[in-house]
Coordinates of C-alpha atoms in Angstrom, one line a residue:
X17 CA 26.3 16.5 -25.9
X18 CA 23.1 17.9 -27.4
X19 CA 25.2 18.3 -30.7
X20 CA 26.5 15.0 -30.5
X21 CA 23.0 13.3 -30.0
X22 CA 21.7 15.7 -33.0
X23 CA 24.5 14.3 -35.4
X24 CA 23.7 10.8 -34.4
X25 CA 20.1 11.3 -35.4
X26 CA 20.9 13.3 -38.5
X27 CA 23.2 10.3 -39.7
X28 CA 20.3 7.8 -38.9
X29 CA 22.1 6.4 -36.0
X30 CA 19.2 6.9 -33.6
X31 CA 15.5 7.9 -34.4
X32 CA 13.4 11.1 -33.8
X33 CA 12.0 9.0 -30.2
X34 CA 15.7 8.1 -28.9
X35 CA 16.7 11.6 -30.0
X36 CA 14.1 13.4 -28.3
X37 CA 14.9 11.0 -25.4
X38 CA 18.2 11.8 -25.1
X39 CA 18.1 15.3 -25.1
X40 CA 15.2 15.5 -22.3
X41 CA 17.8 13.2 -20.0
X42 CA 20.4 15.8 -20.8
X43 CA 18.2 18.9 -20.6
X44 CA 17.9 17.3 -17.1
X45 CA 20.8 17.1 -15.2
X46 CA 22.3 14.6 -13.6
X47 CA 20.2 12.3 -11.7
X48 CA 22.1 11.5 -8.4
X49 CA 21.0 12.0 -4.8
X50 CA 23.0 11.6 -2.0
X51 CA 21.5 9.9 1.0
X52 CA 23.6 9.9 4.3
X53 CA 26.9 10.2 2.1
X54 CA 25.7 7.4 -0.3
X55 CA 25.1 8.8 -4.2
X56 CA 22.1 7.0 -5.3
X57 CA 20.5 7.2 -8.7
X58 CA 16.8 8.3 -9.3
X59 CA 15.0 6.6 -11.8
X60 CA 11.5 4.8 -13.0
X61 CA 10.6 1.8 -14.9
X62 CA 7.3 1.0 -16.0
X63 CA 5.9 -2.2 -17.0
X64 CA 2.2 -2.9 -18.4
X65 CA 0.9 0.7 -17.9
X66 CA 2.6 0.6 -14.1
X67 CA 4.9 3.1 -13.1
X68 CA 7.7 3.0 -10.4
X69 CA 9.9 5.0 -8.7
X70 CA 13.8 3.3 -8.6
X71 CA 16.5 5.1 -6.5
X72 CA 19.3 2.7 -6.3
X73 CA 23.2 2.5 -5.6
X74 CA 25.6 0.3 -7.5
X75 CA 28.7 -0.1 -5.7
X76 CA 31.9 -1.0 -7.5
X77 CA 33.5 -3.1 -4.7
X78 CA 32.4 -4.9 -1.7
X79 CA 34.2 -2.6 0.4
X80 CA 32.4 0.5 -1.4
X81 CA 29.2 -1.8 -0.7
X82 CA 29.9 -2.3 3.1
X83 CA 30.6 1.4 3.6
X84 CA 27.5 2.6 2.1
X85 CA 25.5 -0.1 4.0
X86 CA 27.0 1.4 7.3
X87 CA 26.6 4.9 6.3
X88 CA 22.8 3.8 6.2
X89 CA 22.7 2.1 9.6
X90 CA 24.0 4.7 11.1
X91 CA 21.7 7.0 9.9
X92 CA 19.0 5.5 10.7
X93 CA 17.6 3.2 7.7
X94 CA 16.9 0.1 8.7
X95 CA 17.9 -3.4 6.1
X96 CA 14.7 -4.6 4.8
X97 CA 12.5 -2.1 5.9
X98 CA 13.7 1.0 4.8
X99 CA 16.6 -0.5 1.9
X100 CA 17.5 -3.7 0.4
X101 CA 21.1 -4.8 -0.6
X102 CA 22.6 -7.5 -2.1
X103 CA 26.9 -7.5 -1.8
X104 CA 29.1 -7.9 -5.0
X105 CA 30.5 -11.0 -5.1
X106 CA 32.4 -13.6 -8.0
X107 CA 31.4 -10.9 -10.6
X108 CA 27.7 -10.8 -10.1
X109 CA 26.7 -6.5 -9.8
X110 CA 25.6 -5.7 -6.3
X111 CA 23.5 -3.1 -5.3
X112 CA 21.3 -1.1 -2.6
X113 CA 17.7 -0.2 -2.8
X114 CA 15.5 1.8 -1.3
X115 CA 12.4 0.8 -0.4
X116 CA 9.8 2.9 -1.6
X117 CA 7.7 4.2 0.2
X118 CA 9.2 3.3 3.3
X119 CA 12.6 4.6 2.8
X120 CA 11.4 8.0 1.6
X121 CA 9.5 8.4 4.8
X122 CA 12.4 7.7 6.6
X123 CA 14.5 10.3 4.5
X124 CA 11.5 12.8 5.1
X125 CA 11.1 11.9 8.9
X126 CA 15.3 12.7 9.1
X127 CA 14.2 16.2 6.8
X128 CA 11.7 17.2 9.7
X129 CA 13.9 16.3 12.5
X130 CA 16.1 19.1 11.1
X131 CA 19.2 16.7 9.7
X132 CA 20.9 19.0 7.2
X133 CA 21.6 16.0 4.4
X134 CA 18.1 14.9 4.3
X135 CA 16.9 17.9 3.8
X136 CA 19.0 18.5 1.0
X137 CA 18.1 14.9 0.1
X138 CA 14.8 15.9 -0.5
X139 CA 15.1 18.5 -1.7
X140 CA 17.4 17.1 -4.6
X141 CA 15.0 14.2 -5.3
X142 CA 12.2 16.9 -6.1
X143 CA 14.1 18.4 -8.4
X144 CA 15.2 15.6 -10.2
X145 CA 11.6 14.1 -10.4
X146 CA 10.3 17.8 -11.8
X147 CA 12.8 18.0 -14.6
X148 CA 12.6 14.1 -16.0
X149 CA 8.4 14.6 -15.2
X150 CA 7.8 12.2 -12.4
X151 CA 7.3 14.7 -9.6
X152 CA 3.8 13.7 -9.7
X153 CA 5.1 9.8 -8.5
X154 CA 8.1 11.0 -5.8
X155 CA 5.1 13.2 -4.4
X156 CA 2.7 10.6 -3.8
X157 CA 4.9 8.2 -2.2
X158 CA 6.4 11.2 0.3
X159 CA 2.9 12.7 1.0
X160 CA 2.0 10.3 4.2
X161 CA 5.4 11.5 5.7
X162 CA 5.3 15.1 4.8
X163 CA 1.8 15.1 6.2
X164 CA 2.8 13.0 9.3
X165 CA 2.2 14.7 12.7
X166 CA 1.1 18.0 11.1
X167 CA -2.2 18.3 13.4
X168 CA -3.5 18.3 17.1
X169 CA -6.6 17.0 17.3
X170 CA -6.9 18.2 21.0
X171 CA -10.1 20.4 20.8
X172 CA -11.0 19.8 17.7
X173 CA -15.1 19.7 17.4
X174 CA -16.9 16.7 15.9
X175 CA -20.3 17.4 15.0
X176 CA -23.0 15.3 13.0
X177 CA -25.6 17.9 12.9
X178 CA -28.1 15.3 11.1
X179 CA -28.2 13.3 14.0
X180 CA -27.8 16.0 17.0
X181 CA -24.2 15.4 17.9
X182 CA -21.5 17.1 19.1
X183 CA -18.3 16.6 20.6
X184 CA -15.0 17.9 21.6
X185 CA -12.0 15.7 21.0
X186 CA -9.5 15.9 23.9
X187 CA -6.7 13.2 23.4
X188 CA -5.2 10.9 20.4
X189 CA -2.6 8.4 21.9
X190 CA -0.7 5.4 20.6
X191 CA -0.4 2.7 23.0
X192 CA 0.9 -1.2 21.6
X193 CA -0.5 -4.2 22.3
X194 CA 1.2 -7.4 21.4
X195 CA 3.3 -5.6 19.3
X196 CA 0.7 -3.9 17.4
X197 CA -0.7 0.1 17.5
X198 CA -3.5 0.7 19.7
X199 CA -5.4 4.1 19.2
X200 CA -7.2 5.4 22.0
X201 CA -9.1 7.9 21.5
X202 CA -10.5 10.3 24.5
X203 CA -13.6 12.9 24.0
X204 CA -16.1 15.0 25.7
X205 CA -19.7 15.0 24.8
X206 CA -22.7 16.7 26.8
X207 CA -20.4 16.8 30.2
X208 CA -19.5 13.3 29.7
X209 CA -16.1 11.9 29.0
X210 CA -15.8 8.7 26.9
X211 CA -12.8 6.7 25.3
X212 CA -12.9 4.1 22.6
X213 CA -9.8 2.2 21.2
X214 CA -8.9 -0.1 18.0
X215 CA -6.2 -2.3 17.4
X216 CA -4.5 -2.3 13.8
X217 CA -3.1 -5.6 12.3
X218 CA -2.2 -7.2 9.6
X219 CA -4.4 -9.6 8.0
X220 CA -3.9 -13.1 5.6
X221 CA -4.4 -11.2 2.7
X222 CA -1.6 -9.1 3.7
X223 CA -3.7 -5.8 3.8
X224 CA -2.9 -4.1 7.7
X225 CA -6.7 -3.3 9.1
X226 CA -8.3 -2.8 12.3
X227 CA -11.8 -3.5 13.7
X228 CA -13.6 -0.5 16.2
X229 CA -17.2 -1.0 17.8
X230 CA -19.1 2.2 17.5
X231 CA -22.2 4.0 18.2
X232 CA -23.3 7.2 16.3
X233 CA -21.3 9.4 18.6
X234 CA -18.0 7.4 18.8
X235 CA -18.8 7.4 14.6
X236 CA -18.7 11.4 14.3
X237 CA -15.3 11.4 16.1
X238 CA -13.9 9.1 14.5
X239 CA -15.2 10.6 11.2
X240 CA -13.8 14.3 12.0
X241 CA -10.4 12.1 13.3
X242 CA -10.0 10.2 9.8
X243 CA -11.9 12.8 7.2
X244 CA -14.0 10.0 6.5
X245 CA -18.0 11.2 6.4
X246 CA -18.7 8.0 5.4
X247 CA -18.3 6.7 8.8
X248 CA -20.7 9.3 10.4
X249 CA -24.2 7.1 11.3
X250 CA -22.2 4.0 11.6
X251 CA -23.2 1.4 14.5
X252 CA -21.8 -1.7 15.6
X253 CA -18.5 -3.3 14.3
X254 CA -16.9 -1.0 11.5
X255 CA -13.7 -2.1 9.4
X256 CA -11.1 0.4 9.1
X257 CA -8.0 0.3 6.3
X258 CA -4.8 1.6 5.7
X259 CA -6.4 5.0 3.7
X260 CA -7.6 5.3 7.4
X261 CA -4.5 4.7 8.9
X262 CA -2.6 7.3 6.8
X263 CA -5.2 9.7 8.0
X264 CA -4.9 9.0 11.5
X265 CA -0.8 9.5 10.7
X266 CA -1.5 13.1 10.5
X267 CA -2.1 13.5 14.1
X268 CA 0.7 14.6 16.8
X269 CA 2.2 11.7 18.9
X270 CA 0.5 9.7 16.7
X271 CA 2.0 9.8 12.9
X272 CA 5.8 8.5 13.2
X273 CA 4.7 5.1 15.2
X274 CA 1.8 4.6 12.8
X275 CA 4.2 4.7 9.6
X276 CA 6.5 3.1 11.2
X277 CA 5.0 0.1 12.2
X278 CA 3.0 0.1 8.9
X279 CA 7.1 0.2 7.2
X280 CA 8.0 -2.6 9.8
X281 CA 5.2 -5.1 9.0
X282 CA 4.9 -4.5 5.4
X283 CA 8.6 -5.2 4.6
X284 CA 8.0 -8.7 6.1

């Protein structure tokens, strides 16, 4: 193939870019993954100095189509949170998506449950971004999952030595309220025990957020929780975003619901 792509340019057929390009897509391998038995192609497109990540299946039939959709299903990825499909029909190409980020967190969640295939899923979709140079992109979008429920926070110390404070975390937990993630939060601090929750949701503009009330104490655990000094000093109503959320993700117990709920409401 490499021959064939250097007589091409030596006749003038294609220039020294297309050339170049051509050779780095063969130098690369094929670019298929397979995803619970469905072979999806990995790709990007990029528009106006953006960048994104495309891993996509184009079925030939609508019974190829309806097989892969089940194959997904059954695996666990959910339509229109963690893939999007539209079904072949009077001529028009159909295909399935997945959603990015949400369906690679879903590959990577199957990956850490131990499911053979989505191990070798992601494994294969590394390699492929390394050799056509957008590892840096597939890495981003799978670092909240890979990073999901990686820490216990139990005993961890919280300390704000400007103003005096000290503390010992002793529990994270996710509890839902109206549908929605509620963190509660349970320390120790000079032989006292306090709690302190916050609600996330999503707001107008779309963004997910939630609202905690805190004192300088409540501030330098939530601080040490987040790996946000900012926060440390803070009193009274503070705002919190998802960067905040995806840090709180980290925690045992804690991660999966946050990322999924996160998935859940912002595929609506």
């Amino acid at each position: 193939m490499k021959a064939l792509v250097e007589e091409l340019h030596q006749r003038g057929v294609i220039s020294n870019e297309k050339r170049d390009e051509l050779i780095k897509e063969i130098e690369a391998g094929p670019n298929a993954v397979e995803i619970a038995g469905v072979e999806m192609s990995v790709t990007t497109a990029e528009r106006a100095n953006s960048k994104w990540l495309l891993i996509r299946y184009k079925p030939t039939s609508e019974k190829a189509f309806d097989a892969a959709v089940k194959a997904l299903r059954e695996a666990g990825f959910e339509e229109g949170v963690h893939f999007t499909a539209k079904k072949p029909e009077k001529g028009e190409q159909g295909y399935i998506s997945l959603k990015i980020p949400a369906g690679l967190w879903k590959l990577e969640e199957l990956a850490r449950q131990g499911v053979k295939w989505a191990e070798r899923a992601v494994s294969r979709l590394e390699e492929i971004a390394r050799a056509r140079g957008f590892h840096h992109l597939v890495e981003k979008h799978l670092k909240p999952a890979k990073e999901a429920e990686t820490i216990d926070p139990r005993g961890m110390v919280a300390e704000d030595k400007e103003r005096g404070i000290k503390a010992v975390i002793r529990d994270v937990k996710v509890m839902w309220e109206d549908g929605r993630p509620k963190i509660v939060v349970e320390y120790e601090a000079n032989g006292r025990t306090e709690t302190f929750s916050f609600t996330w949701g999503v707001y107008k503009s779309g963004k997910v957020r939630a609202s905690v009330r805190l004192d300088e104490e409540k501030a330098a655990v939530l601080a040490t929780l987040t790996g946000d000094e900012t926060l440390k000093g803070k009193k009274d109503v503070v705002t919190l975003y998802a960067k905040h959320l995806f840090a709180l993700a980290k925690i045992k117990g804690v991660g999966w619901k946050l990322l999924g709920w996160y998935a859940e409401v912002m595929a609506e």
